[in-house]
PDB file of C-alpha atoms in Angstrom:
ATOM      1  CA  MET A 269      48.724 -88.489-102.378  1.00 56.00           C
ATOM      2  CA  GLU A 270      51.752 -86.185-102.551  1.00 60.00           C
ATOM      3  CA  THR A 271      49.633 -83.479-104.183  1.00 64.00           C
ATOM      4  CA  GLU A 272      47.180 -83.660-101.288  1.00 75.00           C
ATOM      5  CA  LEU A 273      49.877 -83.091 -98.624  1.00 69.00           C
ATOM      6  CA  PRO A 274      50.161 -79.297 -99.131  1.00 72.00           C
ATOM      7  CA  GLN A 275      46.363 -78.995 -98.910  1.00 79.00           C
ATOM      8  CA  ILE A 276      46.259 -81.131 -95.763  1.00 78.00           C
ATOM      9  CA  ALA A 277      49.132 -79.145 -94.219  1.00 71.00           C
ATOM     10  CA  SER A 278      47.322 -75.900 -95.032  1.00 78.00           C
ATOM     11  CA  ARG A 279      44.118 -77.156 -93.430  1.00 81.00           C
ATOM     12  CA  ILE A 280      46.015 -78.277 -90.310  1.00 78.00           C
ATOM     13  CA  ALA A 281      47.737 -74.881 -90.077  1.00 73.00           C
ATOM     14  CA  SER A 282      44.390 -73.077 -90.390  1.00 80.00           C
ATOM     15  CA  ALA A 283      42.861 -75.300 -87.712  1.00 74.00           C
ATOM     16  CA  LEU A 284      45.789 -74.659 -85.354  1.00 71.00           C
ATOM     17  CA  GLU A 285      45.550 -70.900 -85.887  1.00 77.00           C
ATOM     18  CA  ALA A 286      41.825 -70.979 -85.135  1.00 74.00           C
ATOM     19  CA  LEU A 287      42.430 -73.071 -82.025  1.00 69.00           C
ATOM     20  CA  ALA A 288      45.189 -70.743 -80.833  1.00 68.00           C
ATOM     21  CA  GLY A 289      42.860 -67.755 -81.279  1.00 65.00           C
ATOM     22  CA  ALA A 290      40.103 -69.469 -79.326  1.00 61.00           C
ATOM     23  CA  LEU A 291      42.438 -70.318 -76.448  1.00 62.00           C
ATOM     24  CA  ALA A 292      44.149 -66.905 -76.232  1.00 57.00           C
ATOM     25  CA  PRO A 293      43.108 -64.874 -73.211  1.00 57.00           C
ATOM     26  CA  ALA A 294      40.770 -62.050 -74.033  1.00 55.00           C
ATOM     27  CA  ALA A 295      42.159 -58.560 -73.627  1.00 52.00           C
ATOM     28  CA  PRO A 296      40.764 -56.889 -70.510  1.00 55.00           C
ATOM     29  CA  LEU A 297      37.916 -54.568 -71.353  1.00 69.00           C
ATOM     30  CA  GLU A 298      38.313 -50.917 -70.571  1.00 79.00           C
ATOM     31  CA  PRO A 299      35.579 -49.327 -68.516  1.00 84.00           C
ATOM     32  CA  GLY A 300      32.826 -47.400 -70.204  1.00 83.00           C
ATOM     33  CA  PRO A 301      31.284 -44.124 -69.083  1.00 85.00           C
ATOM     34  CA  ASP A 302      28.558 -45.909 -67.106  1.00 86.00           C
ATOM     35  CA  GLU A 303      31.145 -47.518 -64.834  1.00 87.00           C
ATOM     36  CA  GLY A 304      32.145 -44.382 -62.963  1.00 87.00           C
ATOM     37  CA  ASP A 305      32.633 -40.628 -62.984  1.00 89.00           C
ATOM     38  CA  TRP A 306      36.411 -40.545 -62.421  1.00 92.00           C
ATOM     39  CA  PHE A 307      38.956 -42.204 -64.694  1.00 94.00           C
ATOM     40  CA  LEU A 308      42.721 -42.385 -65.113  1.00 93.00           C
ATOM     41  CA  TRP A 309      44.443 -42.598 -68.497  1.00 93.00           C
ATOM     42  CA  SER A 310      47.817 -44.242 -67.983  1.00 91.00           C
ATOM     43  CA  GLY A 311      49.943 -46.476 -70.153  1.00 89.00           C
ATOM     44  CA  GLY A 312      47.466 -46.167 -73.000  1.00 89.00           C
ATOM     45  CA  ARG A 313      44.693 -47.680 -70.870  1.00 90.00           C
ATOM     46  CA  LEU A 314      41.635 -46.209 -69.210  1.00 92.00           C
ATOM     47  CA  ALA A 315      40.839 -47.255 -65.632  1.00 93.00           C
ATOM     48  CA  THR A 316      38.040 -46.328 -63.255  1.00 93.00           C
ATOM     49  CA  VAL A 317      39.205 -44.746 -60.012  1.00 92.00           C
ATOM     50  CA  PRO A 318      37.194 -43.962 -56.887  1.00 90.00           C
ATOM     51  CA  PRO A 319      36.155 -40.341 -56.552  1.00 85.00           C
ATOM     52  CA  PRO A 320      38.743 -38.423 -54.565  1.00 82.00           C
ATOM     53  CA  ARG A 321      37.818 -36.547 -51.441  1.00 87.00           C
ATOM     54  CA  ALA A 322      36.619 -33.114 -52.504  1.00 88.00           C
ATOM     55  CA  THR A 323      36.766 -29.899 -50.515  1.00 91.00           C
ATOM     56  CA  PRO A 324      33.429 -28.047 -50.408  1.00 93.00           C
ATOM     57  CA  LEU A 325      33.430 -25.172 -52.909  1.00 92.00           C
ATOM     58  CA  ALA A 326      32.503 -22.638 -50.215  1.00 91.00           C
ATOM     59  CA  LEU A 327      35.875 -23.205 -48.513  1.00 93.00           C
ATOM     60  CA  PHE A 328      37.864 -21.839 -51.458  1.00 92.00           C
ATOM     61  CA  LYS A 329      38.738 -18.245 -50.597  1.00 92.00           C
ATOM     62  CA  GLY A 330      40.364 -15.584 -52.750  1.00 91.00           C
ATOM     63  CA  VAL A 331      39.559 -17.349 -56.014  1.00 91.00           C
ATOM     64  CA  THR A 332      35.881 -16.503 -56.362  1.00 93.00           C
ATOM     65  CA  ALA A 333      36.084 -15.328 -59.983  1.00 93.00           C
ATOM     66  CA  GLN A 334      38.127 -18.369 -61.043  1.00 92.00           C
ATOM     67  CA  ARG A 335      35.867 -20.747 -59.107  1.00 93.00           C
ATOM     68  CA  GLU A 336      32.682 -19.309 -60.603  1.00 95.00           C
ATOM     69  CA  ALA A 337      34.140 -19.330 -64.127  1.00 94.00           C
ATOM     70  CA  LEU A 338      35.141 -22.980 -63.744  1.00 95.00           C
ATOM     71  CA  VAL A 339      31.742 -23.919 -62.268  1.00 95.00           C
ATOM     72  CA  GLU A 340      29.863 -22.181 -65.088  1.00 95.00           C
ATOM     73  CA  ASN A 341      32.090 -23.639 -67.777  1.00 94.00           C
ATOM     74  CA  LEU A 342      31.633 -27.179 -66.450  1.00 94.00           C
ATOM     75  CA  ARG A 343      27.880 -26.630 -66.070  1.00 94.00           C
ATOM     76  CA  ARG A 344      27.698 -25.590 -69.723  1.00 94.00           C
ATOM     77  CA  HIS A 345      29.776 -28.594 -70.764  1.00 93.00           C
ATOM     78  CA  GLY A 346      27.512 -30.946 -68.791  1.00 91.00           C
ATOM     79  CA  ALA A 347      24.428 -29.417 -70.428  1.00 92.00           C
ATOM     80  CA  GLY A 348      25.844 -29.906 -73.922  1.00 90.00           C
ATOM     81  CA  LEU A 349      26.393 -26.192 -74.450  1.00 93.00           C
ATOM     82  CA  PRO A 350      29.572 -24.614 -75.789  1.00 93.00           C
ATOM     83  CA  ALA A 351      32.352 -24.613 -73.181  1.00 91.00           C
ATOM     84  CA  HIS A 352      36.016 -23.666 -73.144  1.00 88.00           C
ATOM     85  CA  ASP A 353      39.296 -25.258 -72.222  1.00 89.00           C
ATOM     86  CA  SER A 354      40.454 -24.102 -68.801  1.00 89.00           C
ATOM     87  CA  LEU A 355      43.958 -23.410 -67.601  1.00 88.00           C
ATOM     88  CA  LEU A 356      44.622 -22.949 -63.914  1.00 88.00           C
ATOM     89  CA  TRP A 357      48.152 -21.817 -63.222  1.00 87.00           C
ATOM     90  CA  GLY A 358      50.092 -20.887 -60.151  1.00 85.00           C
ATOM     91  CA  ALA A 359      52.590 -22.178 -57.660  1.00 85.00           C
ATOM     92  CA  ARG A 360      52.365 -25.704 -56.305  1.00 85.00           C
ATOM     93  CA  GLY A 361      50.088 -26.111 -53.327  1.00 87.00           C
ATOM     94  CA  MET A 362      47.758 -23.259 -54.233  1.00 88.00           C
ATOM     95  CA  GLY A 363      44.709 -25.545 -54.602  1.00 90.00           C
ATOM     96  CA  LYS A 364      44.330 -25.786 -58.390  1.00 91.00           C
ATOM     97  CA  SER A 365      43.798 -29.563 -58.411  1.00 91.00           C
ATOM     98  CA  SER A 366      41.596 -29.382 -55.333  1.00 93.00           C
ATOM     99  CA  LEU A 367      39.424 -26.789 -57.049  1.00 94.00           C
ATOM    100  CA  VAL A 368      39.036 -28.986 -60.141  1.00 93.00           C
ATOM    101  CA  ARG A 369      38.038 -31.961 -57.998  1.00 92.00           C
ATOM    102  CA  ALA A 370      35.591 -29.849 -55.980  1.00 94.00           C
ATOM    103  CA  VAL A 371      33.936 -28.405 -59.098  1.00 94.00           C
ATOM    104  CA  HIS A 372      33.560 -31.864 -60.638  1.00 91.00           C
ATOM    105  CA  ALA A 373      32.133 -33.260 -57.393  1.00 90.00           C
ATOM    106  CA  ALA A 374      29.601 -30.426 -57.267  1.00 90.00           C
ATOM    107  CA  GLN A 375      28.689 -31.005 -60.914  1.00 89.00           C
ATOM    108  CA  ALA A 376      28.198 -34.734 -60.239  1.00 86.00           C
ATOM    109  CA  GLN A 377      25.682 -33.852 -57.517  1.00 85.00           C
ATOM    110  CA  SER A 378      23.817 -31.536 -59.882  1.00 85.00           C
ATOM    111  CA  GLY A 379      22.407 -34.408 -61.908  1.00 82.00           C
ATOM    112  CA  GLN A 380      24.460 -33.632 -65.023  1.00 83.00           C
ATOM    113  CA  PRO A 381      27.800 -35.215 -64.210  1.00 82.00           C
ATOM    114  CA  VAL A 382      30.803 -34.656 -66.426  1.00 91.00           C
ATOM    115  CA  LYS A 383      33.238 -37.548 -66.449  1.00 92.00           C
ATOM    116  CA  LEU A 384      36.737 -36.578 -65.332  1.00 93.00           C
ATOM    117  CA  VAL A 385      39.689 -38.289 -67.002  1.00 94.00           C
ATOM    118  CA  GLN A 386      43.015 -37.526 -65.384  1.00 93.00           C
ATOM    119  CA  VAL A 387      45.971 -38.046 -67.670  1.00 93.00           C
ATOM    120  CA  ALA A 388      49.191 -39.246 -66.099  1.00 85.00           C
ATOM    121  CA  ARG A 389      52.090 -36.883 -66.727  1.00 82.00           C
ATOM    122  CA  GLY A 390      53.959 -39.377 -68.917  1.00 85.00           C
ATOM    123  CA  ASP A 391      50.920 -40.041 -71.100  1.00 89.00           C
ATOM    124  CA  VAL A 392      50.436 -36.611 -72.637  1.00 88.00           C
ATOM    125  CA  ALA A 393      51.830 -37.953 -75.927  1.00 89.00           C
ATOM    126  CA  ALA A 394      48.966 -40.491 -76.025  1.00 91.00           C
ATOM    127  CA  LEU A 395      46.178 -37.883 -75.887  1.00 92.00           C
ATOM    128  CA  ALA A 396      45.133 -38.620 -79.480  1.00 93.00           C
ATOM    129  CA  ALA A 397      44.432 -42.245 -78.526  1.00 93.00           C
ATOM    130  CA  LEU A 398      42.439 -41.082 -75.506  1.00 94.00           C
ATOM    131  CA  PHE A 399      40.365 -38.708 -77.654  1.00 94.00           C
ATOM    132  CA  ARG A 400      39.604 -41.584 -80.053  1.00 93.00           C
ATOM    133  CA  ARG A 401      38.518 -43.712 -77.086  1.00 91.00           C
ATOM    134  CA  LEU A 402      36.267 -40.992 -75.667  1.00 92.00           C
ATOM    135  CA  ALA A 403      34.742 -40.164 -79.071  1.00 91.00           C
ATOM    136  CA  GLY A 404      32.359 -43.102 -78.660  1.00 89.00           C
ATOM    137  CA  TRP A 405      31.052 -41.899 -75.317  1.00 91.00           C
ATOM    138  CA  GLN A 406      27.644 -40.252 -75.354  1.00 91.00           C
ATOM    139  CA  VAL A 407      28.399 -38.240 -72.200  1.00 91.00           C
ATOM    140  CA  PRO A 408      30.681 -35.239 -71.703  1.00 93.00           C
ATOM    141  CA  ALA A 409      34.156 -35.746 -70.293  1.00 93.00           C
ATOM    142  CA  SER A 410      36.837 -33.374 -69.077  1.00 93.00           C
ATOM    143  CA  ILE A 411      40.499 -34.135 -69.580  1.00 92.00           C
ATOM    144  CA  PHE A 412      42.537 -33.182 -66.521  1.00 92.00           C
ATOM    145  CA  LEU A 413      46.280 -32.689 -66.891  1.00 90.00           C
ATOM    146  CA  ASP A 414      47.630 -32.195 -63.380  1.00 84.00           C
ATOM    147  CA  ASP A 415      51.028 -30.657 -62.637  1.00 74.00           C
ATOM    148  CA  LEU A 416      51.854 -30.084 -66.251  1.00 71.00           C
ATOM    149  CA  ALA A 417      55.132 -28.197 -66.476  1.00 67.00           C
ATOM    150  CA  PHE A 418      57.457 -27.191 -69.259  1.00 64.00           C
ATOM    151  CA  ASP A 419      61.187 -26.686 -69.026  1.00 64.00           C
ATOM    152  CA  GLY A 420      62.806 -23.616 -70.546  1.00 55.00           C
TER     153      GLY A 420
END
């Protein structure tokens, strides 16, 4: 009987572990690409966000070359063609973020939407995890780093 006790204790421990696993709450599922066009990467998690209000592209003045380059680049990305990273720089309040939102909204209406994933400022270090998450998506996505600044 004493030799059976360790085996019985082991079986009880295994049963308790299995029961604990069955009763543990499931981790919330992250949204997939079919659940929206706009996402936020924050705290190592991906969340769907409602599309922001976008300014019509025709209202952007004085940035025609930049606007057209961004539109064409995103169109190419949405069509599965080679595209480039884009860097918009300038003083705060010049409309860089508004232009990105407007171009993505226009692309979404074109029938070849490109998912937009905005990365919270504090989550730049977790970009590798985001890229691993997006690698399984079968649709194109743009990573949007807003108000990224570097100190001297």
